[in-house]
CSV table of C-alpha atoms and ligand atoms in Angstrom, one decimal:
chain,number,residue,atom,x,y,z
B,1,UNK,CA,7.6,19.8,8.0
B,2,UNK,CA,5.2,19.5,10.1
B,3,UNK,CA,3.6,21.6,13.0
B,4,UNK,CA,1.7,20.2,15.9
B,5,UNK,CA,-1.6,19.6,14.6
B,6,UNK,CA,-3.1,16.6,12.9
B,7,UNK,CA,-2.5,16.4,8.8
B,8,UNK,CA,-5.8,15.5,7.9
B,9,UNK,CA,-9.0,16.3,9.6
B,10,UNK,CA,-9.5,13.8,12.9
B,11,UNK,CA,-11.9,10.6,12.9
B,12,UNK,CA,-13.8,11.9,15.6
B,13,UNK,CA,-15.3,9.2,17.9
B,14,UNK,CA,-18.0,11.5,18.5
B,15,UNK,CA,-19.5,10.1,15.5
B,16,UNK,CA,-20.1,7.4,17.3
B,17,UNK,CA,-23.0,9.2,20.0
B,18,UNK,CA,-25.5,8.6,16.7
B,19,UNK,CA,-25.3,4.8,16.9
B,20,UNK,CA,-27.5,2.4,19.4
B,21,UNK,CA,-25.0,2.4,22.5
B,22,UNK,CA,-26.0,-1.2,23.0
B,23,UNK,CA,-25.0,-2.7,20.2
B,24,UNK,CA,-21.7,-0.7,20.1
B,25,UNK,CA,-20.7,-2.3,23.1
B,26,UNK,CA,-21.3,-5.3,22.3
B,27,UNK,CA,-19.5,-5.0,19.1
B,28,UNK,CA,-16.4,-3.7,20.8
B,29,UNK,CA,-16.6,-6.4,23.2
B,30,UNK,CA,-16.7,-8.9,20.5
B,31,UNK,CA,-13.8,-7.3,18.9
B,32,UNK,CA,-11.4,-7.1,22.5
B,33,UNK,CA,-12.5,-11.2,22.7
B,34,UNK,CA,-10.2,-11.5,19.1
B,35,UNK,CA,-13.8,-12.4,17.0
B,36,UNK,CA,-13.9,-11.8,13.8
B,37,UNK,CA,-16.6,-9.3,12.4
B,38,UNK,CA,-18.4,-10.7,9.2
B,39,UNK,CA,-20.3,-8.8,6.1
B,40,UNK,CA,-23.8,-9.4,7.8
B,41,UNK,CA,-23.2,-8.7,11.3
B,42,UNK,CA,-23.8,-5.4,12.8
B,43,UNK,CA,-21.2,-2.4,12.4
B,44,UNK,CA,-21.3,0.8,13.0
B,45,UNK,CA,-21.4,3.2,10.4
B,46,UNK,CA,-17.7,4.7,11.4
B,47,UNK,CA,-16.1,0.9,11.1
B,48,UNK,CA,-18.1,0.4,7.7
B,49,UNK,CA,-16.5,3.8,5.8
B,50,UNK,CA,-13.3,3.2,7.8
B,51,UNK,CA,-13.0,0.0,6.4
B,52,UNK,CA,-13.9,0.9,3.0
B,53,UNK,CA,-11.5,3.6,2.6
B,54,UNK,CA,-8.8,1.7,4.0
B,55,UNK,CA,-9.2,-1.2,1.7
B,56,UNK,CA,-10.0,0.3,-1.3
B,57,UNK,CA,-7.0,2.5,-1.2
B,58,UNK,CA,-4.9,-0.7,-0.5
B,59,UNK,CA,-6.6,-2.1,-3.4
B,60,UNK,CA,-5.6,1.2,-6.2
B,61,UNK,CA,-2.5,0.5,-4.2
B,62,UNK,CA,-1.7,-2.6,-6.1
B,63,UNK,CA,-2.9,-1.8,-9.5
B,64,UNK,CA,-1.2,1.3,-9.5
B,65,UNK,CA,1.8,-0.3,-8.2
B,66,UNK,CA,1.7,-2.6,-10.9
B,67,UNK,CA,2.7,0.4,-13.4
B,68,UNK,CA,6.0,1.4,-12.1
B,69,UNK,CA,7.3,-2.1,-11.8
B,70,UNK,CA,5.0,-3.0,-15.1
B,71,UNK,CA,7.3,-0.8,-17.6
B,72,UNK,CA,10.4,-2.8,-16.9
B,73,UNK,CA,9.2,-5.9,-17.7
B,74,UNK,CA,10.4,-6.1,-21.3
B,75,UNK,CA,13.6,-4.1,-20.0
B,76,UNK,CA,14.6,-6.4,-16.6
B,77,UNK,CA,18.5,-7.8,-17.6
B,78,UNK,CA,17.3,-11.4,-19.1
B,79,UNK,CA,14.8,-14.0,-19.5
B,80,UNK,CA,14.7,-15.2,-15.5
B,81,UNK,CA,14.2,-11.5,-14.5
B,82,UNK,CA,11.8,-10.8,-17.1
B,83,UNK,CA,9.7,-14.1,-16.6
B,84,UNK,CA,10.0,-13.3,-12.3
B,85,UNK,CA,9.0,-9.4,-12.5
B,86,UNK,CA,6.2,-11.1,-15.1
B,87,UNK,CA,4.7,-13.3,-12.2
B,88,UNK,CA,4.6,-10.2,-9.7
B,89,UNK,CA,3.5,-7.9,-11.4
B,90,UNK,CA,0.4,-10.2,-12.4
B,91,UNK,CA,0.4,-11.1,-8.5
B,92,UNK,CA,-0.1,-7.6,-7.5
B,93,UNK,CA,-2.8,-7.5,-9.7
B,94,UNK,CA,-4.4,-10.4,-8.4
B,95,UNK,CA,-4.0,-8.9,-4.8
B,96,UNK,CA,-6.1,-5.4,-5.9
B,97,UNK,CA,-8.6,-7.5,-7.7
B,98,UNK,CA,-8.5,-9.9,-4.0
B,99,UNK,CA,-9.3,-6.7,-1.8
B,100,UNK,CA,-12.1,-5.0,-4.1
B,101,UNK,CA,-13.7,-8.5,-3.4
B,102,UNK,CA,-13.4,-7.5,0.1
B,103,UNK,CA,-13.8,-3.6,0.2
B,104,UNK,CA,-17.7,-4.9,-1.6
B,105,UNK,CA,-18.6,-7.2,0.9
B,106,UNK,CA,-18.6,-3.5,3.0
B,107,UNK,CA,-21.4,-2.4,0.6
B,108,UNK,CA,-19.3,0.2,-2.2
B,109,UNK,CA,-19.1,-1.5,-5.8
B,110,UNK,CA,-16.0,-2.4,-7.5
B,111,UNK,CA,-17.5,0.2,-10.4
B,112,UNK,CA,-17.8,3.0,-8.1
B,113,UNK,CA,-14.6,2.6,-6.8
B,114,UNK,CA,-12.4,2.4,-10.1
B,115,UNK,CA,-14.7,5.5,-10.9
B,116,UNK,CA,-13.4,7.4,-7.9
B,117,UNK,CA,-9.6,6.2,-8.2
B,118,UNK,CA,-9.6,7.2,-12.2
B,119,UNK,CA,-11.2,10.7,-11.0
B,120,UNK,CA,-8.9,11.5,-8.2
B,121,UNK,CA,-11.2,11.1,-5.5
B,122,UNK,CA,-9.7,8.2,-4.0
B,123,UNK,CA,-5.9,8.0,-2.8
B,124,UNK,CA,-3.6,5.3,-3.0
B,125,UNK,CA,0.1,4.8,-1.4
B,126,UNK,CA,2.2,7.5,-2.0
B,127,UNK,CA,5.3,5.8,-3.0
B,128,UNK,CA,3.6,4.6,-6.4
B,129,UNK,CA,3.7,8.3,-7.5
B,130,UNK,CA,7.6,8.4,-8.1
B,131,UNK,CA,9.1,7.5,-11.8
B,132,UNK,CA,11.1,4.1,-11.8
B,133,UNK,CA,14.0,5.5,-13.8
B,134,UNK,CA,16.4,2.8,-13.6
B,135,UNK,CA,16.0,-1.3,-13.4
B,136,UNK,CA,17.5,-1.0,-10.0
B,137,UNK,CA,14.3,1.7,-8.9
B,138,UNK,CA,12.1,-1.6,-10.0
B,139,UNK,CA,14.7,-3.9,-8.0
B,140,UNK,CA,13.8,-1.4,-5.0
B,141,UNK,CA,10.5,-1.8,-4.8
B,142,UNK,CA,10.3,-5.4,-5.3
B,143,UNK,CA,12.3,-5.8,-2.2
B,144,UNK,CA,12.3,-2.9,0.0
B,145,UNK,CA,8.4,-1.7,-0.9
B,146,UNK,CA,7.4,-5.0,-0.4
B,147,UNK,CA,8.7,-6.0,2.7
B,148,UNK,CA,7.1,-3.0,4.1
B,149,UNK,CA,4.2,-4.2,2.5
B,150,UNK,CA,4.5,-7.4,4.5
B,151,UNK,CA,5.5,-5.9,7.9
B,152,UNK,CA,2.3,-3.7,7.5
B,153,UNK,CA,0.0,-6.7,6.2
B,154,UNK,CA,0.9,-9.3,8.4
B,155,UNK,CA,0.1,-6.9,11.5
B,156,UNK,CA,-3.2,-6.2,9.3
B,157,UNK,CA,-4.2,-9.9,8.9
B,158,UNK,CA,-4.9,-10.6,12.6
B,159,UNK,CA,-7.3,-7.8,12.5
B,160,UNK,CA,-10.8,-7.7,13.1
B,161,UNK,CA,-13.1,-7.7,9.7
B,162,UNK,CA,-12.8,-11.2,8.3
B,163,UNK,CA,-13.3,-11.1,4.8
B,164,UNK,CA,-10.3,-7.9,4.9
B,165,UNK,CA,-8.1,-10.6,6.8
B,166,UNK,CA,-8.3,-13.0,5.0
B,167,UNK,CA,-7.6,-12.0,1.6
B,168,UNK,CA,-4.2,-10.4,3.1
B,169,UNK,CA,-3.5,-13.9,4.2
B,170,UNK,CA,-3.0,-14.6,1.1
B,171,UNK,CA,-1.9,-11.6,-0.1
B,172,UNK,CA,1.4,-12.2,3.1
B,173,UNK,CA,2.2,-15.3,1.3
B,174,UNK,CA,2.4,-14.0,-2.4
B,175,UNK,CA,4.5,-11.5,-1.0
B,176,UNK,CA,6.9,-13.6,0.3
B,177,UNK,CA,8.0,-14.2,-3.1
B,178,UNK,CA,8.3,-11.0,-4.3
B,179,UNK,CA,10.4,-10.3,-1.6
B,180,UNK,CA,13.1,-13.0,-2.5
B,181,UNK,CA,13.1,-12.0,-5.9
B,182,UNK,CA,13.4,-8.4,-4.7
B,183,UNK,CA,16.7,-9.4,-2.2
B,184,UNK,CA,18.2,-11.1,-5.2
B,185,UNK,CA,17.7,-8.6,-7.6
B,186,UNK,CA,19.4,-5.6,-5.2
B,187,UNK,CA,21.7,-8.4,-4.1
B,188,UNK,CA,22.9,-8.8,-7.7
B,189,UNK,CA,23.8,-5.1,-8.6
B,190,UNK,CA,24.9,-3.8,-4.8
B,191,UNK,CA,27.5,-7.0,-5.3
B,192,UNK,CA,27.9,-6.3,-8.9
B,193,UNK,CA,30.1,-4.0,-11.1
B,194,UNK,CA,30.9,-0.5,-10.2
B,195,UNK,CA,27.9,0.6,-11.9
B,196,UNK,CA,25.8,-1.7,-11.0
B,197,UNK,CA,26.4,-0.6,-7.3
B,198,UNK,CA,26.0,2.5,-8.3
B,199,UNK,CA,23.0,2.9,-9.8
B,200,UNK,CA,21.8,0.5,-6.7
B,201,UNK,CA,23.0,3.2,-4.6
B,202,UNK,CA,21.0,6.0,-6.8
B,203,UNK,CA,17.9,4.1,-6.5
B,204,UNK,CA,17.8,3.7,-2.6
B,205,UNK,CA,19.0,7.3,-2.6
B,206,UNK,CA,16.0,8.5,-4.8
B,207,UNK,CA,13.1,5.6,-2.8
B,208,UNK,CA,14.7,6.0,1.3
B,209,UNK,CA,12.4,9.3,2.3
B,210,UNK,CA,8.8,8.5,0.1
B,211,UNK,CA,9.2,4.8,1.6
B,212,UNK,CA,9.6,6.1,5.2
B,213,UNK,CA,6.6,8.2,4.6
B,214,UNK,CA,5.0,4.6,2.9
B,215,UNK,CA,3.9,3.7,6.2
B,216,UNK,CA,2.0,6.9,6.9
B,217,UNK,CA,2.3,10.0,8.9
B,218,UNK,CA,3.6,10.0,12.7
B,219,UNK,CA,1.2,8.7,15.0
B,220,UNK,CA,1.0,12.2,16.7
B,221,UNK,CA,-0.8,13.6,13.2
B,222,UNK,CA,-2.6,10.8,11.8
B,223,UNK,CA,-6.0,11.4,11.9
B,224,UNK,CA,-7.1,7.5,11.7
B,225,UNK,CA,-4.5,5.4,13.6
B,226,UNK,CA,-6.7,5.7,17.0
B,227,UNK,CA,-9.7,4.7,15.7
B,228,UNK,CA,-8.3,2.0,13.7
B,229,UNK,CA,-6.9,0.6,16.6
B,230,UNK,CA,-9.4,0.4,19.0
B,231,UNK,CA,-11.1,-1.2,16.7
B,232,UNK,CA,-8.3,-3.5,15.2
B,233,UNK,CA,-8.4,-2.6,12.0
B,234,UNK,CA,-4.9,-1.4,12.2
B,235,UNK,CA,-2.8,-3.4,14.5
B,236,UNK,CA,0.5,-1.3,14.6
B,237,UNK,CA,0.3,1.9,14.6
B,238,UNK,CA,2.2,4.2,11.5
B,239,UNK,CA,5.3,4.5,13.5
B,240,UNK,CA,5.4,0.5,14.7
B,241,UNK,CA,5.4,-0.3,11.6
B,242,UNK,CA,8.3,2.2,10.1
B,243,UNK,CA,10.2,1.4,12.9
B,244,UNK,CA,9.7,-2.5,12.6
B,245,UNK,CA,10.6,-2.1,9.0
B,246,UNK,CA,13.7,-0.1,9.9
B,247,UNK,CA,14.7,-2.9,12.2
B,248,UNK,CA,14.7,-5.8,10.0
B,249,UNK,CA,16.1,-4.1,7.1
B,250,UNK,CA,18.1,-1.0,8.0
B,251,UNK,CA,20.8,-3.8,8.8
B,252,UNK,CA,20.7,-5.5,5.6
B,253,UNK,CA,20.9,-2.7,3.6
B,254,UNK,CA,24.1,-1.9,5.3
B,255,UNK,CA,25.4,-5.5,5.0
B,256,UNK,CA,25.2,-4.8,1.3
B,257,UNK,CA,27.5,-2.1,1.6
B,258,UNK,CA,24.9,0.4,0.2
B,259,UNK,CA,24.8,4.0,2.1
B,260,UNK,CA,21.5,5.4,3.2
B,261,UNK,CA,21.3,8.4,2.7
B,262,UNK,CA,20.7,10.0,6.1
B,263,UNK,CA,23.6,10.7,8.9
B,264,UNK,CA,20.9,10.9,11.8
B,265,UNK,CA,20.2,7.6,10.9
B,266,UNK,CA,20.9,5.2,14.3
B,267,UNK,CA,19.3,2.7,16.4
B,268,UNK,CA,18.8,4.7,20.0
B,269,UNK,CA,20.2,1.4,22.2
B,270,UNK,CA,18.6,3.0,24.9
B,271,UNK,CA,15.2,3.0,24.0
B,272,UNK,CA,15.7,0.5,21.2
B,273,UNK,CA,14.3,2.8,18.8
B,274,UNK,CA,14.9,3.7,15.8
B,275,UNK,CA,16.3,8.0,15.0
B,276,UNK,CA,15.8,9.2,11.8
B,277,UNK,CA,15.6,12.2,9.5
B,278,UNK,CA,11.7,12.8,9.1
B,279,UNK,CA,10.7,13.1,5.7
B,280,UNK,CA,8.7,16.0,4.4
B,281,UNK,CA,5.5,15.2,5.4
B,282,UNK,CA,4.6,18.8,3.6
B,283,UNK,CA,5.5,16.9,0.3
B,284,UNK,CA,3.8,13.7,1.4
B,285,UNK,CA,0.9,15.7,2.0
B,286,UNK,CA,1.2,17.4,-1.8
B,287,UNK,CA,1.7,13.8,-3.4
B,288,UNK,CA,-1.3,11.7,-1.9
B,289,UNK,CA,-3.3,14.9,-3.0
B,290,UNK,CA,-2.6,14.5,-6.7
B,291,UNK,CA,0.8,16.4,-6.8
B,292,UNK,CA,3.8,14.1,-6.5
B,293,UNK,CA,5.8,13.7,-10.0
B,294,UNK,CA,4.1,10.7,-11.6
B,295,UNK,CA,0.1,10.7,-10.4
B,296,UNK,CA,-1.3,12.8,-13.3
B,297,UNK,CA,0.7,10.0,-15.9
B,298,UNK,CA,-0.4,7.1,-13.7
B,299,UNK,CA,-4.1,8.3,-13.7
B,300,UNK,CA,-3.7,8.8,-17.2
B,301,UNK,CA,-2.6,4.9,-17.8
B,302,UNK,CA,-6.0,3.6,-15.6
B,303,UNK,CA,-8.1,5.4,-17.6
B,304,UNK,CA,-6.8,4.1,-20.7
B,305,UNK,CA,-7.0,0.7,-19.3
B,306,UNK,CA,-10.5,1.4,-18.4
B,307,UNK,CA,-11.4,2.7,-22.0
B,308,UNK,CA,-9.5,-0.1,-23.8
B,309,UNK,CA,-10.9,-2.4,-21.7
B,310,UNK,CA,-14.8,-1.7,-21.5
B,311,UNK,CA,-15.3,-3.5,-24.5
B,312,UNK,CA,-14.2,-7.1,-22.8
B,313,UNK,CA,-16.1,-6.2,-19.9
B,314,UNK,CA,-19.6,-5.3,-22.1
B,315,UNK,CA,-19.0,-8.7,-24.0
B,316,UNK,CA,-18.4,-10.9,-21.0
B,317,UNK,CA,-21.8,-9.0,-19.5
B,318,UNK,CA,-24.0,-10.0,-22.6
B,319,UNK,CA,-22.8,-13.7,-23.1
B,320,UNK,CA,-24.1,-13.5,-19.5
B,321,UNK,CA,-26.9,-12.8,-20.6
B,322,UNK,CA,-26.9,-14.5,-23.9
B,323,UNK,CA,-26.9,-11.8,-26.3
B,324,UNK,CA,-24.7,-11.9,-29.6
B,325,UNK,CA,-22.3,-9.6,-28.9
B,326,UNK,CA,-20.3,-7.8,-32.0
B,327,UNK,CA,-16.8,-6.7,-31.1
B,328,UNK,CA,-15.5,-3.2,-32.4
B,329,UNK,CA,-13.8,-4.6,-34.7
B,330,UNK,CA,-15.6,-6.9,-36.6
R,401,BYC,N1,0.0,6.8,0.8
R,401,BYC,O1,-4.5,8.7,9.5
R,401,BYC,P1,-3.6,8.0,8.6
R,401,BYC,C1,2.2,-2.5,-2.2
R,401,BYC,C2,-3.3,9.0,4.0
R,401,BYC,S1,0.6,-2.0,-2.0
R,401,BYC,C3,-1.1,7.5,0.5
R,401,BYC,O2,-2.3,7.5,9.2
R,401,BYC,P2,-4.5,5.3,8.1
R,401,BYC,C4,2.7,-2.9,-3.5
R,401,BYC,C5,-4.5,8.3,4.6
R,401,BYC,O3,-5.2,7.6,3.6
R,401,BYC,C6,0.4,-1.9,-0.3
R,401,BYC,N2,-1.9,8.0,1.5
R,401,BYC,O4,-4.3,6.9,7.7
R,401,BYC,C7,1.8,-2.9,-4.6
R,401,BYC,C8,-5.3,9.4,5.2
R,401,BYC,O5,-6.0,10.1,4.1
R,401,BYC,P3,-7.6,10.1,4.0
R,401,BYC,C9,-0.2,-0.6,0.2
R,401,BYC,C10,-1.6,7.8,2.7
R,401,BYC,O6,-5.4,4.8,7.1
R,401,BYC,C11,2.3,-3.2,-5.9
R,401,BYC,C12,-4.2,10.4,5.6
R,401,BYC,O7,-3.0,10.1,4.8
R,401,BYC,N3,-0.5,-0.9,1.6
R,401,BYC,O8,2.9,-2.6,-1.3
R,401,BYC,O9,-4.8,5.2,9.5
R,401,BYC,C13,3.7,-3.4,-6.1
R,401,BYC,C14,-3.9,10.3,7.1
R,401,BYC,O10,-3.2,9.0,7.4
R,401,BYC,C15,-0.5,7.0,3.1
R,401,BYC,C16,-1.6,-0.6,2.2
R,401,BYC,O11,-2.5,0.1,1.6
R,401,BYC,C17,0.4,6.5,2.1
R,401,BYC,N4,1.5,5.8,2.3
R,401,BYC,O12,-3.0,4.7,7.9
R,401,BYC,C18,4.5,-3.4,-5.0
R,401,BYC,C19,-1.9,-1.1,3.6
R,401,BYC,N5,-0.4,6.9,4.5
R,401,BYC,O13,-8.0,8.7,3.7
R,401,BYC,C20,4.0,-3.2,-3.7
R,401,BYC,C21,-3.2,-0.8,4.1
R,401,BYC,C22,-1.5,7.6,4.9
R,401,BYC,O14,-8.1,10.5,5.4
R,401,BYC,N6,-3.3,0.6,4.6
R,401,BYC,N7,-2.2,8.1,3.9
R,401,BYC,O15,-7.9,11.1,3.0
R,401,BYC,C23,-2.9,0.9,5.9
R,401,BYC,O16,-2.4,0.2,6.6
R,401,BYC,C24,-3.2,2.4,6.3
R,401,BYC,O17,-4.2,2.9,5.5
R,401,BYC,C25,-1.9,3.3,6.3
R,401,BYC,C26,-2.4,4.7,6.7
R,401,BYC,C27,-0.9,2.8,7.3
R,401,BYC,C28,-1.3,3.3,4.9
């Protein structure tokens, strides 16, 4: 649990005394008239590695989160299932590939940044690092990971860096449809036989505490969220968003009949918030730092991707160039 102090060290705004007072102001008075900031225009230092971080983490997000959903592919009960998990996972994909393109425009290459996620020095959402045992753990996230997604993106998209914006535009709308597929898919088996409801029921069991902890620590320890928002990078704050989520689906989880797995769990009428069980942020803390069950086996996976696929990436550089190009296996 956690104590009274911040989990990770502070952005300290102090950082800030370095940079030409001037233009700062006028920057943050651009920002507070809802104008979007564009690759070229000035920034200060803080806003450029803010950005950076955040968006490159959100983009090993989605390729990492690709894997856990990825292995049940071949395995999802028939071809509609298979053919639908097919078109996400790709999506997702498409999505990391969507915000590199954006996290660049900041300056940090899309080399330098696979280099740092398959070496452990860059994080990526926490909730990717837990095993998808069970069809229904894929059925999980495709719904209930992915509308958290959306609650947290389409706050994010009316943010202030352009190019960030709008590729989660897009991304919002992709989303959409995993989220249908998702809602059908735990519709299916929490309606289904007594085993398919039960395994449903294991799998929201096994997901409800990493996906509160999805939407980050509580505001009072996060060390970014202030920044962030002055700045609108971050729209909501970490608790806005876990408690919008907790509104909108808290209540449909329940009309399924499934159980979640907490007895503190109720909506405070009063303040019209939502009480909870807090989640180990302790564990939190061990799993974004390289400790949670699955992140040595899904660092292990990019790597091999990367190795496998440097050979496609040296070809497509020297036809670029026009050099014959003999492939390893010729
Ligand atoms: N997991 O000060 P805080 C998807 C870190 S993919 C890991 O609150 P911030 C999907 C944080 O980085 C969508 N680490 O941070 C894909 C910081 O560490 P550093 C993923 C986390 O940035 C495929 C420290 O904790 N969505 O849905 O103000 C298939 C302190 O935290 C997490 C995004 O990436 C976490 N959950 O707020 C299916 C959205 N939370 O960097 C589905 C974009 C915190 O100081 N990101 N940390 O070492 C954000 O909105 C914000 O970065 C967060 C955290 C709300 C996540």
């Amino acid at each position: 649990m956690y104590g009274g102090g911040y989990l990770f060290e502070k952005t300290s705004p102090d950082l800030l005394k370095e940079e030409d007072q001037e233009k700062l102001a006028a920057f943050e008075a651009r920002i507070d008239r809802g104008e979007k900031i564009e690759p070229h225009d000035w920034m200060p230092k803080l806003y450029r590695q803010q950005l950076i971080r955040m968006i490159e983490q959100h983009a090993h997000s989605e390729i990492i989160g690709a894997l856990p959903e990825g292995t049940w592919i071949t395995r999802a009960p028939g071809f509609k299932r298979k053919l639908g998990l097919m078109a996400k996972v790709q999506d997702e994909v498409g999505h990391a590939q969507l915000l590199y393109s954006a996290a660049e425009t900041l300056g940090k290459s899309r080399e330098q940044m696979i280099d740092d996620l398959i070496n452990g020095r860059s994080k990526y959402s926490n909730i990717f690092n837990y095993p998808a045992y069970t069809w229904a753990d894929s059925c999980f996230i495709s719904w209930l990971v992915d509308a958290g997604a959306i609650v947290n993106q389409v706050a994010n998209s009316k943010g202030s860096y352009g190019p960030y914006c709008r590729a989660l535009e897009r991304i919002c709308i992709e989303e959409s449809f995993h989220l249908k597929f998702g809602h059908h898919c735990v519709t299916y088996l929490a309606t289904g036989t007594p085993r398919q409801r039960q395994m449903m029921q294991e799998a929201l069991n096994r997901w409800w505490y990493p996906m509160l902890m999805f939407f980050g620590p509580p505001d009072k320890i996060s060390a970014h969220t202030e920044i962030l928002m002055r700045w609108k990078v971050k729209i909501l704050s970490n608790d806005e968003t876990r408690q919008q989520w907790l509104d909108m689906y808290v209540p449909k989880i329940w009309e399924l009949g499934l159980t979640i797995p907490d007895d503190k769990l109720r909506k405070n009428e009063e303040t019209g918030k939502w009480e909870f069980t807090q989640p180990d942020w302790e564990e939190f803390k061990q799993v974004i730092n390289g400790n949670g069950p699955c992140n040595k086996e899904r660092l292990a996976v990019r790597r091999m991707a990367e190795k496998r696929g440097e050979w496609v990436r040296r070809a497509i550089l020297v036809k670029a160039s026009n050099k014959k190009y003999v492939t390893p296996l010729a």
